[in-house]
Amino acid sequence: MSEQHRLITALILSSVAILAWQYFFAPPTMPPKATHQEVTVAMPVKQIEVAEAVDKTVLIKEGFQNGNRVSINTSALSGSINLVGARIDDVAFQQYLVSNDSNSDRVTFFAPSQAHQSYFSEVGWTTDQRNLILPTSQTVWKASKRELKENDSVTLYWISPQNIKFSIEIALDDHYMFDIKKSVTNLSNEAVELQSYYLLSRSFYENKSNVISHEGVIGVMGGILNEVTFEDLLKKRKIGYEHQNGGWIGFSDKYWLAAIIPAPELQFKEELIAFDDRNKPKFQVSVLENKVVIQPSTSSTSQVRLFTGVKKLDLLDEYQNKYHIALFDRAVDFGMLYFITKPIFILLSYFYKLIGNFGLAILLLTVVIKILLFPLSYKGFKGMNRLKDLQPQIALLKERCKDDSTMFQKGLMELYKKEKVNPLSGCLPLLLQMPIFFALYKVLYVTLEMRHAPFFLWIHDLSAPDPTTIFNLFGLIPWTPPSFLEIGVCPIIMAITIYIQQKLSPAPPDPVQEKVMSMLPVIFLFVFASFPSGLVIYWAWSNILSIIQQSLIKKLTKC
């Protein structure tokens, strides 16, 4: 294959990688591993409980008016516990807004089963004993207090007609972790056999493929991270896991997570269910404990933790270490480049704590990366400058062999060999940056800390594309162009830096190659226009530093 063909092939592959890289680095949807088998368990499936969905605020208001709710009020969470069914079904985040607007509503996470988009947790019991009355989703529990504050607890209790006392103690820390302790006291004269369960149920999902960040069921079973998308669960309908110890399971959204975390010593089964209720998909994850026999005048207790919060990495790490939760930090989807992405995020967060601005932290991170890669970049830039010095000789060779491309390629290779020049050395700096580029894209897209993080001037969210566009003169013309024409200031600056870099680099020996290369700034302009502005700022700043480096190296090599 000729050098021309090799270069054109490389350019095509590079363009494809930039346009569709996320397909290659997307987190794999991992079906259950060796612990998986289809199992049948006596697990209740929670159907919708009213004929029509009702607005959440109406349901919550009615619950308080009827005295059937315990309010939740902490610095991190607000909401309430429903005494009908002993469900945590009303949770909102105090510190996070729906949009990057101070007047925006807070993010609502959980909602009652009768709401338009229900999302709730429930604890309960099942039994094979006939005529044994257990609490249901309609049971009205009593509460020891009417408000749950941070680092506090409330106890719910109910006594069956057969004189069996059921208690649920719910404690909440100053973040997003509930500690749930269940106990059953047999005050009757006969032994009872029960099986405890914990479940999460939701009735909505994004009906579109997200190849960058996993959204769906997530959990750790047997020390292995498992991810099942909502779409795959709808196809499979039911997935069961055998008895195991440790681990956790829940639902993961881009920034939010709800997870059931059994005690490490607890043996349990897990089950994932998807079903249709009135032509609407419903999803449920459940943890089912072993059966226990409770003799008269004795009790049985068990404990789980319930995380209903934001996927903030340092907090997940803290919980992982404190409660020995396996791979809890992997709830943040850093993907296949985890070993690069997480260190980059930790370094970026450190710079943010020093500077107080994530945009400036990205600029500082770029400088650090450039310093670390300088020895290799120096070698690559030096090779590029040597290629540029050979351009007159290449031009003469081209003139002599203009009618014989084979002779030209042979002479070119001999020239490179004679001058000890590697024609691919200029690709080295770019190749070194690509894994970092992909990792930073992940950081900007999936980490909560980057959500709504401002920079300066018109950049109010580094995780979103540049909001300006040249086609309405950056807002001066009252017209909103189509999305493919939304080309902002940052992508334009980045394209200019690519163009300058090309001028500093040796021109390709073939006119076709030169035309293809000259089109790259325009191609990249349109491709990067839809990328997060923080990533475009990183790439433009990296190009500027490369231009400075290349100019300095050129001067040093001439000295």
Coordinates of C-alpha atoms in Angstrom, one line a residue, residues 191-409:
A191 CA -44.6 -20.4 65.3
V192 CA -44.6 -18.4 62.0
E193 CA -42.5 -18.7 58.9
L194 CA -41.7 -15.5 57.1
Q195 CA -39.5 -14.2 54.3
S196 CA -38.4 -10.5 54.2
Y197 CA -38.0 -8.5 51.0
Y198 CA -36.8 -5.1 50.0
L199 CA -37.6 -3.6 46.6
L200 CA -37.3 -0.6 44.4
S201 CA -40.0 0.1 41.8
R202 CA -40.2 2.7 39.0
S203 CA -42.5 3.3 36.1
F204 CA -40.4 5.4 33.6
Y205 CA -37.2 5.4 31.6
E206 CA -35.5 7.3 28.8
N207 CA -36.7 5.5 25.7
K208 CA -33.5 6.1 23.8
S209 CA -30.1 4.5 23.7
N210 CA -27.4 6.2 25.8
V211 CA -24.0 4.7 24.8
I212 CA -22.0 7.1 26.9
S213 CA -23.5 6.6 30.3
H214 CA -25.3 3.5 31.6
E215 CA -28.9 4.0 32.7
G216 CA -30.8 1.1 34.0
V217 CA -30.3 -1.6 36.6
I218 CA -26.9 -1.6 38.2
G219 CA -25.4 -3.8 40.9
V220 CA -22.5 -5.8 42.3
M221 CA -23.1 -9.6 42.6
G222 CA -20.3 -11.8 43.7
G223 CA -17.8 -9.0 43.4
I224 CA -18.7 -8.3 39.7
L225 CA -20.3 -5.2 38.4
N226 CA -23.4 -6.0 36.4
E227 CA -25.3 -3.5 34.3
V228 CA -28.6 -4.2 32.5
T229 CA -30.3 -1.5 30.5
F230 CA -34.0 -0.8 30.7
E231 CA -34.4 -1.9 27.1
D232 CA -32.7 -5.3 27.8
L233 CA -34.8 -5.9 30.9
L234 CA -38.0 -5.2 29.0
K235 CA -36.9 -7.9 26.5
K236 CA -35.8 -10.5 29.2
R237 CA -38.8 -9.6 31.6
K238 CA -37.2 -11.4 34.5
I239 CA -33.6 -12.1 35.7
G240 CA -32.8 -13.9 39.0
Y241 CA -29.7 -14.3 41.0
E242 CA -28.9 -17.1 43.4
H243 CA -28.2 -16.7 47.1
Q244 CA -25.1 -14.7 47.8
N245 CA -23.5 -12.4 50.5
G246 CA -22.6 -8.8 50.0
G247 CA -23.1 -6.6 47.1
W248 CA -25.9 -4.1 46.2
I249 CA -28.5 -3.5 43.5
G250 CA -30.5 -0.6 42.2
F251 CA -31.4 1.8 39.4
S252 CA -28.9 4.2 37.9
D253 CA -29.6 7.4 36.0
K254 CA -27.0 9.7 34.6
Y255 CA -26.5 11.6 37.9
W256 CA -28.8 9.9 40.4
L257 CA -28.8 6.5 42.1
A258 CA -31.2 4.4 44.2
A259 CA -29.6 1.3 45.6
I260 CA -30.5 -1.4 48.1
I261 CA -27.4 -2.5 50.1
P262 CA -27.9 -5.6 52.2
A263 CA -25.7 -6.2 55.2
P264 CA -22.5 -8.0 54.2
E265 CA -23.3 -11.1 56.3
L266 CA -26.9 -11.3 55.0
Q267 CA -27.7 -14.1 52.5
F268 CA -30.2 -13.1 49.9
K269 CA -31.6 -13.6 46.4
E270 CA -32.0 -10.8 43.9
E271 CA -34.6 -10.4 41.2
L272 CA -35.0 -8.0 38.3
I273 CA -38.5 -7.7 36.8
A274 CA -40.0 -5.7 33.9
F275 CA -43.7 -5.8 33.1
D276 CA -46.4 -3.8 31.4
D277 CA -49.1 -2.1 33.5
R278 CA -51.8 -0.4 31.4
N279 CA -49.4 -0.3 28.4
K280 CA -46.8 1.4 30.5
P281 CA -43.5 -0.3 31.4
K282 CA -42.7 -0.9 35.1
F283 CA -39.4 -2.0 36.5
Q284 CA -38.6 -3.6 39.9
V285 CA -35.5 -4.8 41.6
S286 CA -35.9 -6.9 44.7
V287 CA -33.8 -8.4 47.5
L288 CA -35.3 -11.5 49.1
E289 CA -33.9 -12.9 52.4
N290 CA -33.9 -16.5 53.5
K291 CA -37.0 -17.8 55.2
V292 CA -37.0 -17.7 59.0
V293 CA -39.1 -19.5 61.6
I294 CA -40.0 -17.3 64.5
Q295 CA -41.1 -19.1 67.6
P296 CA -43.6 -17.6 70.1
S297 CA -42.2 -14.9 72.3
T298 CA -39.1 -14.4 70.1
S299 CA -38.1 -11.9 67.5
S300 CA -36.2 -11.9 64.1
T301 CA -34.4 -8.8 62.8
S302 CA -32.6 -7.8 59.6
Q303 CA -31.0 -4.7 58.3
V304 CA -30.3 -3.1 54.9
R305 CA -29.2 0.3 53.7
L306 CA -30.9 2.3 51.1
F307 CA -29.1 5.0 49.1
T308 CA -31.3 7.5 47.4
G309 CA -29.0 10.2 46.2
V310 CA -26.6 11.8 43.8
K311 CA -23.6 10.0 42.3
K312 CA -21.0 12.3 43.8
L313 CA -17.7 10.4 43.6
D314 CA -16.1 11.4 46.9
L315 CA -19.3 10.6 48.8
L316 CA -19.6 7.2 47.1
D317 CA -15.9 6.5 48.0
E318 CA -16.7 7.5 51.6
Y319 CA -19.6 5.1 51.8
Q320 CA -17.7 2.4 50.1
N321 CA -14.9 2.6 52.7
K322 CA -17.2 3.1 55.7
Y323 CA -19.7 0.3 55.0
H324 CA -17.4 -1.9 52.9
I325 CA -19.7 -1.7 49.9
A326 CA -18.0 -3.4 47.0
L327 CA -17.3 -1.3 43.9
F328 CA -19.8 1.4 45.0
D329 CA -17.8 4.1 43.2
R330 CA -18.4 2.3 39.9
A331 CA -22.0 3.7 40.1
V332 CA -20.3 6.6 38.3
D333 CA -19.9 5.3 34.8
F334 CA -16.3 5.9 34.0
G335 CA -16.4 3.2 31.3
M336 CA -13.5 1.1 30.0
L337 CA -11.0 3.8 30.6
Y338 CA -11.7 3.8 34.3
F339 CA -8.0 3.6 35.2
I340 CA -7.5 6.9 33.4
T341 CA -10.8 8.6 33.9
K342 CA -11.0 8.5 37.7
P343 CA -7.5 9.8 38.2
I344 CA -8.2 12.7 35.8
F345 CA -11.4 13.5 37.7
I346 CA -9.6 13.4 41.1
L347 CA -6.9 15.7 39.7
L348 CA -9.5 18.0 38.2
S349 CA -11.4 18.1 41.5
Y350 CA -8.2 18.9 43.4
F351 CA -7.5 21.9 41.0
Y352 CA -11.1 23.0 41.4
K353 CA -10.6 23.1 45.2
L354 CA -7.5 25.3 44.7
I355 CA -9.0 27.6 42.1
G356 CA -12.8 27.5 42.6
N357 CA -13.6 27.3 38.8
F358 CA -13.8 24.0 36.9
G359 CA -13.0 25.8 33.6
L360 CA -9.7 27.1 35.0
A361 CA -9.1 23.7 36.5
I362 CA -9.4 22.2 33.0
L363 CA -6.9 24.7 31.7
L364 CA -4.5 23.8 34.6
L365 CA -5.0 20.1 34.0
T366 CA -4.1 20.6 30.3
V367 CA -0.9 22.3 31.3
V368 CA 0.0 19.4 33.6
I369 CA -0.8 16.9 30.9
K370 CA 1.4 18.8 28.4
I371 CA 4.3 18.8 30.9
L372 CA 4.0 15.1 31.5
L373 CA 3.9 14.3 27.8
F374 CA 6.6 16.8 26.8
P375 CA 9.4 14.3 26.3
L376 CA 7.4 12.3 23.8
S377 CA 5.9 15.4 22.3
Y378 CA 9.3 16.9 21.9
K379 CA 10.4 13.8 19.9
G380 CA 7.2 14.0 17.8
F381 CA 7.5 17.7 17.1
K382 CA 11.2 17.4 16.3
G383 CA 10.4 14.8 13.7
M384 CA 7.7 17.0 12.2
N385 CA 10.1 19.9 11.9
R386 CA 12.6 17.7 10.2
L387 CA 9.9 16.7 7.7
K388 CA 9.2 20.3 7.1
D389 CA 12.9 20.9 6.4
L390 CA 12.8 18.2 3.8
Q391 CA 9.9 19.8 1.8
P392 CA 12.2 21.3 -0.9
Q393 CA 13.8 17.9 -1.5
I394 CA 10.4 16.2 -1.6
A395 CA 9.2 18.8 -4.1
L396 CA 12.2 18.2 -6.4
L397 CA 11.7 14.4 -6.1
K398 CA 8.0 14.9 -7.0
E399 CA 9.0 16.9 -10.1
R400 CA 11.4 14.2 -11.3
C401 CA 8.9 11.4 -10.7
K402 CA 5.6 13.1 -11.6
D403 CA 4.7 10.4 -14.1
D404 CA 5.8 7.5 -11.9
S405 CA 4.1 7.3 -8.5
T406 CA 5.9 4.0 -7.7
M407 CA 9.3 5.6 -8.3
F408 CA 8.3 8.6 -6.2
Q409 CA 7.2 6.5 -3.2

